mmCIF file of C-alpha atoms in Angstrom:
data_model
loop_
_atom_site.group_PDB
_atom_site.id
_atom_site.type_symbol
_atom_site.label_atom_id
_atom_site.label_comp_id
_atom_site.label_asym_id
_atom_site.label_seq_id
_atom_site.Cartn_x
_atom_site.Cartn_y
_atom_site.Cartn_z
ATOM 1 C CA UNK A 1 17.971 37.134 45.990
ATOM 2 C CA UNK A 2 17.673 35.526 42.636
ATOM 3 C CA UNK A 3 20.445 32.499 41.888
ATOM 4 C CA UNK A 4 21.552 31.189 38.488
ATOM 5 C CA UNK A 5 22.829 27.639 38.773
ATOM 6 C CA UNK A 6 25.656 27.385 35.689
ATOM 7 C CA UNK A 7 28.529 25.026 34.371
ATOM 8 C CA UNK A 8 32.267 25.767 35.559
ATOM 9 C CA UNK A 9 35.001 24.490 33.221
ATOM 10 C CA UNK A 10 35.767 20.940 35.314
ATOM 11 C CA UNK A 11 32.076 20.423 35.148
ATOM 12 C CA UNK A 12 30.705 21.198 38.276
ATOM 13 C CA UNK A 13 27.973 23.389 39.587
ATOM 14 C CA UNK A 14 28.591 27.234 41.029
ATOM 15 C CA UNK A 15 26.134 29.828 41.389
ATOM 16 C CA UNK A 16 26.154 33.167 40.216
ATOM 17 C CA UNK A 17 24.501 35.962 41.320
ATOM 18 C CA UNK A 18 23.576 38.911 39.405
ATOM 19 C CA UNK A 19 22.587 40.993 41.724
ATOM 20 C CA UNK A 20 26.551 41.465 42.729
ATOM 21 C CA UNK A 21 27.524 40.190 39.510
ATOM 22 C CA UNK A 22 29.130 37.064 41.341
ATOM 23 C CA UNK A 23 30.245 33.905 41.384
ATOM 24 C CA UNK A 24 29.959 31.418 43.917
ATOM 25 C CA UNK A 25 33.181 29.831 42.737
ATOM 26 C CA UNK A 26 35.907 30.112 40.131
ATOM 27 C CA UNK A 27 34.654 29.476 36.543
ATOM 28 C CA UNK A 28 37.238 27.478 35.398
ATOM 29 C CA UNK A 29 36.146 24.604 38.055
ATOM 30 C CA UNK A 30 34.450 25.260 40.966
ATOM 31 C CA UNK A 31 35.501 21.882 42.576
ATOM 32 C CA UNK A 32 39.385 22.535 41.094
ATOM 33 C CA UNK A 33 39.161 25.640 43.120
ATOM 34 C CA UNK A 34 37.900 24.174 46.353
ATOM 35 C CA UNK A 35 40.181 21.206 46.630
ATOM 36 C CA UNK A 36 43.204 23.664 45.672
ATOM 37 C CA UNK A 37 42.638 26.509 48.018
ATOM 38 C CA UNK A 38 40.861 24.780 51.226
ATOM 39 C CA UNK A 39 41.906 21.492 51.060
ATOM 40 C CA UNK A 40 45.007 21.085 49.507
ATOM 41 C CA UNK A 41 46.366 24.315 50.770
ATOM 42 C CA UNK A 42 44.291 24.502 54.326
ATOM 43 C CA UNK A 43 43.183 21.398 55.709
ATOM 44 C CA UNK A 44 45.999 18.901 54.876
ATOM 45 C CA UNK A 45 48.673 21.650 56.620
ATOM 46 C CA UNK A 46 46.644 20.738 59.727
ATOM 47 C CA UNK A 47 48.189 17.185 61.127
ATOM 48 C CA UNK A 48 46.225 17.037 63.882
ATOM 49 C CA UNK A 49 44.044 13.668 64.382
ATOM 50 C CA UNK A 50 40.830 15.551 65.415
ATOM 51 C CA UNK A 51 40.447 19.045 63.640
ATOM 52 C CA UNK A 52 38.332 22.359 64.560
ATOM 53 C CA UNK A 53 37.732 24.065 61.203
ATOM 54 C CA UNK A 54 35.683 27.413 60.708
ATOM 55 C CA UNK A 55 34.663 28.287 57.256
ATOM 56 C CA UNK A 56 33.488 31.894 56.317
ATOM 57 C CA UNK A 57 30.523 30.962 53.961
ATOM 58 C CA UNK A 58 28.756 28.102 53.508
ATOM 59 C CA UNK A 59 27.366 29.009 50.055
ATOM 60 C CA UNK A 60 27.036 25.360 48.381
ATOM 61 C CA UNK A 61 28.457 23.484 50.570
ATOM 62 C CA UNK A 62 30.859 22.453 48.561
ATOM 63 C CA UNK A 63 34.003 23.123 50.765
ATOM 64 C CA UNK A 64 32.296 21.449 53.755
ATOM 65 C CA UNK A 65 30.825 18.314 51.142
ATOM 66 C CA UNK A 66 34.761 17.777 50.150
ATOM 67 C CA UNK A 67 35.510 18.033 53.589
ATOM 68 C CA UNK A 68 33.439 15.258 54.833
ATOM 69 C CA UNK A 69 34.876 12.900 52.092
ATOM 70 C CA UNK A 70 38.305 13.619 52.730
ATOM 71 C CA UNK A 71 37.792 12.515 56.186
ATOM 72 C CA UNK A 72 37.141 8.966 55.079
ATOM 73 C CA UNK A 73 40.448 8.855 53.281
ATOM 74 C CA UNK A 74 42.239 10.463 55.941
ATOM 75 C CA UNK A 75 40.448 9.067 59.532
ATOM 76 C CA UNK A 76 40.609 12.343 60.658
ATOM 77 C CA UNK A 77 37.842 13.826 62.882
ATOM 78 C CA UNK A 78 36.476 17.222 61.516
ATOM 79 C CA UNK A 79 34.420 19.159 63.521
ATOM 80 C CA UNK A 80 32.997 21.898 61.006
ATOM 81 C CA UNK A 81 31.664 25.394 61.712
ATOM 82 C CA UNK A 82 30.339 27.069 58.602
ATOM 83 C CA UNK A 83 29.061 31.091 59.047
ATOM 84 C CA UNK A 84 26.616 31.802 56.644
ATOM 85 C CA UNK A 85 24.011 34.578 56.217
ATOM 86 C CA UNK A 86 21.829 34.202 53.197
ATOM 87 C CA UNK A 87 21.661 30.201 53.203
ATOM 88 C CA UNK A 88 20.542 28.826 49.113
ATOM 89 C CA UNK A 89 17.394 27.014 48.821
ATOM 90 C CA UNK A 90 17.077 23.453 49.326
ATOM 91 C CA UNK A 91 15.606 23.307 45.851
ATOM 92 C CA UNK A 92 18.777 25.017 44.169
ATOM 93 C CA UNK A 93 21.233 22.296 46.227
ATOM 94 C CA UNK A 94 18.836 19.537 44.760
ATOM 95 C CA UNK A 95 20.560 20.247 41.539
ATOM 96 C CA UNK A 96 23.734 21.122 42.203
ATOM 97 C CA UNK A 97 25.938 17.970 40.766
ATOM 98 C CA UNK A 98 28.624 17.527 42.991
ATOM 99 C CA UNK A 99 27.492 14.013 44.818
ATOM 100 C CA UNK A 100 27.335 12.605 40.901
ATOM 101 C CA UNK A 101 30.803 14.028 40.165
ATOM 102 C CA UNK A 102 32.414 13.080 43.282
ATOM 103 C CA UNK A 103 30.616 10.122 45.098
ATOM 104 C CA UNK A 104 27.447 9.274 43.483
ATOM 105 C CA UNK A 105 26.663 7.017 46.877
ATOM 106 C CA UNK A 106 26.760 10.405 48.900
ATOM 107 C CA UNK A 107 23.866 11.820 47.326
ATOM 108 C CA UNK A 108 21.768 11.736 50.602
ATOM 109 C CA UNK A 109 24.872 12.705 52.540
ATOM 110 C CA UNK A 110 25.067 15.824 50.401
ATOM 111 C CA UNK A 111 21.831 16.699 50.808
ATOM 112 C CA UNK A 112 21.602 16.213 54.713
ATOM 113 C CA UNK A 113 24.560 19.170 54.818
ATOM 114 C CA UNK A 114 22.235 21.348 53.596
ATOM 115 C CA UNK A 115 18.643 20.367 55.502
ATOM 116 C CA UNK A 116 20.501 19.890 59.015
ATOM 117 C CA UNK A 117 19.058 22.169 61.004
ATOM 118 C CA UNK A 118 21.118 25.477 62.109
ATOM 119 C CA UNK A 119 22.608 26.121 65.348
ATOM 120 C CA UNK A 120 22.793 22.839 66.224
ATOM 121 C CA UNK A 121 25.712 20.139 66.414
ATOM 122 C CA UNK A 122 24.851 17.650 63.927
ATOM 123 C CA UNK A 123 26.646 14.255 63.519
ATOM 124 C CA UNK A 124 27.013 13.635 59.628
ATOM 125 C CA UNK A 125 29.320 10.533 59.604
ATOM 126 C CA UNK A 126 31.551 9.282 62.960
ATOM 127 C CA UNK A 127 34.312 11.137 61.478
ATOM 128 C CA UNK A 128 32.241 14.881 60.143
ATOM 129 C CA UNK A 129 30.405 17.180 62.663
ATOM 130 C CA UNK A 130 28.655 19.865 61.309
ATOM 131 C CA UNK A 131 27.228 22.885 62.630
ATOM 132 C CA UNK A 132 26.170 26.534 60.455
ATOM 133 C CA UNK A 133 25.361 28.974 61.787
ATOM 134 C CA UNK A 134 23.695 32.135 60.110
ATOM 135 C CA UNK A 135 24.919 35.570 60.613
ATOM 136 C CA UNK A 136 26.737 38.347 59.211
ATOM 137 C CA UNK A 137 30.428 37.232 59.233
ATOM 138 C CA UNK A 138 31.280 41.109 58.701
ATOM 139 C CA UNK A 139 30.955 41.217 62.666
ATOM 140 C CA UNK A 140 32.405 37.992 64.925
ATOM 141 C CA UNK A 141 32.451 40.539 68.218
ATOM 142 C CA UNK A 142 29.660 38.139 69.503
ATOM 143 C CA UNK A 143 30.828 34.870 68.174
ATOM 144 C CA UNK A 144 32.316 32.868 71.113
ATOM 145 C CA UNK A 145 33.176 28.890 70.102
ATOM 146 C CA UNK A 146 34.361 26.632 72.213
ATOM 147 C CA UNK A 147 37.120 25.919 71.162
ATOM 148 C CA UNK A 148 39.631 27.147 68.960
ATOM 149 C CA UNK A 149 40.035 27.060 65.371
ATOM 150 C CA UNK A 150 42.836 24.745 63.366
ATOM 151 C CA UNK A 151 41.960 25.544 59.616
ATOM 152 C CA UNK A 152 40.099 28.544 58.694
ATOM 153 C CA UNK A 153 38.645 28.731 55.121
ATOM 154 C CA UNK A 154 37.894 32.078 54.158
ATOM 155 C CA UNK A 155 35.323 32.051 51.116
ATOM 156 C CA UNK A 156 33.421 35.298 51.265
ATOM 157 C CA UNK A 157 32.768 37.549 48.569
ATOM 158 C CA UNK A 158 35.463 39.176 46.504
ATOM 159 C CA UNK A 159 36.270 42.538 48.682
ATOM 160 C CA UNK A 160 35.188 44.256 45.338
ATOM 161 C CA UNK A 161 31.548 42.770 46.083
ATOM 162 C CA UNK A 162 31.848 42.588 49.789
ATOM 163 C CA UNK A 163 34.062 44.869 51.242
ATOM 164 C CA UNK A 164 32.576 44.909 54.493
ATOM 165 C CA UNK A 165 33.735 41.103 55.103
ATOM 166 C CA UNK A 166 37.737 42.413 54.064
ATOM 167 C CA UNK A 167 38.537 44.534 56.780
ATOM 168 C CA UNK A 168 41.326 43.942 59.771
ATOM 169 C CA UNK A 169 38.729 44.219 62.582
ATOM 170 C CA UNK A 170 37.599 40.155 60.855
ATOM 171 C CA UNK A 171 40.802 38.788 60.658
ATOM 172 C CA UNK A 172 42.220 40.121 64.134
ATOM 173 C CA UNK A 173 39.163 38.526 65.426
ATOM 174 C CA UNK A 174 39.848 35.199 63.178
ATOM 175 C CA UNK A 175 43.847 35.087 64.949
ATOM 176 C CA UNK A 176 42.423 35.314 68.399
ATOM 177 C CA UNK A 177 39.903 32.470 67.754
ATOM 178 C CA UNK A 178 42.462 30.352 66.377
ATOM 179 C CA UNK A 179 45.429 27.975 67.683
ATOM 180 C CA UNK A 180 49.082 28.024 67.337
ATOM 181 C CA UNK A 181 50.211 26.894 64.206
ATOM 182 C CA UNK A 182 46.245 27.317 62.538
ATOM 183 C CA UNK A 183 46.215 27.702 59.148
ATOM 184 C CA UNK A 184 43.727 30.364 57.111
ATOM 185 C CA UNK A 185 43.655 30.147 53.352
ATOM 186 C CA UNK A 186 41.496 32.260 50.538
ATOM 187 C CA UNK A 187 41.417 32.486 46.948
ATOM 188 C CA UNK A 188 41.838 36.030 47.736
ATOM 189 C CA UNK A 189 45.430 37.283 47.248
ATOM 190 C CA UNK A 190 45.447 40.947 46.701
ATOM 191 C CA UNK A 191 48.024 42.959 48.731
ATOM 192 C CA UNK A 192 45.652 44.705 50.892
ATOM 193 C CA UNK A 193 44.367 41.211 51.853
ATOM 194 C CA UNK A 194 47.874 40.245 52.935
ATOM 195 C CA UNK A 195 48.970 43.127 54.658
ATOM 196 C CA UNK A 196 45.890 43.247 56.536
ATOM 197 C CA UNK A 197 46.676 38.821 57.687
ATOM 198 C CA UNK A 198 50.083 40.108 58.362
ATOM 199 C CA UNK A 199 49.252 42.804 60.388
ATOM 200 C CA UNK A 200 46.768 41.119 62.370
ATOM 201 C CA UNK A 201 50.280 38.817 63.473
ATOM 202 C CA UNK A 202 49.633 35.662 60.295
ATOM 203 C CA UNK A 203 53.387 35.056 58.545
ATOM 204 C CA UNK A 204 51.267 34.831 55.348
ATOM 205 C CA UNK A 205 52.681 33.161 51.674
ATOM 206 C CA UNK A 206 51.566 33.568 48.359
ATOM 207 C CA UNK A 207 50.888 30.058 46.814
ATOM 208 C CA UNK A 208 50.222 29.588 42.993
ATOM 209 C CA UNK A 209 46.736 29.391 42.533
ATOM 210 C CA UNK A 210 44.279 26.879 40.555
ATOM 211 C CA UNK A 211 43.182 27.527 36.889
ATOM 212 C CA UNK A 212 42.431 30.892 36.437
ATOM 213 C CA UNK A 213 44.066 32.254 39.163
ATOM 214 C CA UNK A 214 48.230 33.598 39.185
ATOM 215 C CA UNK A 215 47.958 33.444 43.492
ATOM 216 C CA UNK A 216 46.369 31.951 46.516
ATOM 217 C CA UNK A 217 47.189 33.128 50.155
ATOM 218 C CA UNK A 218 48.083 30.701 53.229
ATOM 219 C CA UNK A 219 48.539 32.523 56.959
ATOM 220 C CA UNK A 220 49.626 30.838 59.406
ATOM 221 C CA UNK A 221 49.366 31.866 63.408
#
């Protein structure tokens, strides 16, 4: 599957894909987009001091690179499962600029979130557990965590590129593997999306969205 690394409007790295015609990201700032929908939006709802978080799509690792530094600001514990079925090359994250935007010291850091091997719990910092896991995300009927889920960022595909990852079988799924009070957010906010969170039992709001984008969704269980 042939990758073209490109510029977003804040500067940073997404990937497009023109097999789908997609982009990894938003193009008016892939980082913008990730701190507004995930973190902002998902992960500082959660006010727990140790946090299970799920993410639908590992892609750059962007969302999960974020993560970890927010953890040092925060001294929460994050313990990160990341679903991924078509991981990118370890020469395509060697470029991607993020660490030099964000942190140049976390270069290595960066790095190690994408060699870590799969499957596997691996310790990134005290304070950031990692562990992806590929496989089709279209179909969770076999995936059994231990524990449930806090914050949920969904990041697949536009349903227009990847319907089969849009459908109310994934998200009933996503509510039963998920606490009270868990929060699920997506740059995703088109009706069907909603109704399909609302009818799988999320009270789901429209939030404004980040450059680019009129809306963002938030469900809560």
């Amino acid at each position: 599957m042939q990758r073209i690394i490109e510029i977003t409007e804040d500067g940073s790295h997404t990937l497009y894909l023109p097999e789908l015609d997609e982009h990894y990201h938003s193009t008016h700032g892939a980082i913008r987009e990730s701190l507004h929908v995930y973190l902002e939006a998902g992960l500082h709802h959660c006010h727990k001091e140790e946090i299970n978080l799920l993410e639908i799509g590992f892609g750059t690792g962007l969302n999960a690179f974020l993560t970890l530094l927010d953890t040092e600001k925060s001294g929460k514990i994050v313990r990160y499962t990341s679903l991924e079925q078509y991981p990118v090359s370890i020469a395509d994250a060697e470029q991607f600029n993020y660490s030099k935007l964000l942190d140049p010291s976390k270069e290595e850091i960066f790095m190690q979130l994408h060699s870590s091997l799969w499957g596997e719990w691996v310790e990134m910092t005290p304070a950031f557990h990692l562990r992806k896991l590929q496989m089709d995300a279209s179909n969770l009927d076999n995936f059994q965590p231990e524990t449930p889920f806090d914050v949920i960022y969904y990041d697949a595909f536009a349903p227009e590129k990847q319907p089969t990852m849009w459908r109310e079988e994934i998200f009933n799924r996503l509510y039963t593997l998920s606490n009270q009070g868990a929060v699920l957010t997506t740059y995703c906010a088109k009706g069907a999306v909603r109704r399909m969170l609302q009818s799988a039992g999320y009270q789901v709001t429209r939030l404004p969205g980040p450059p680019g984008k009129r809306e963002i969704l938030k469900a809560i269980k």
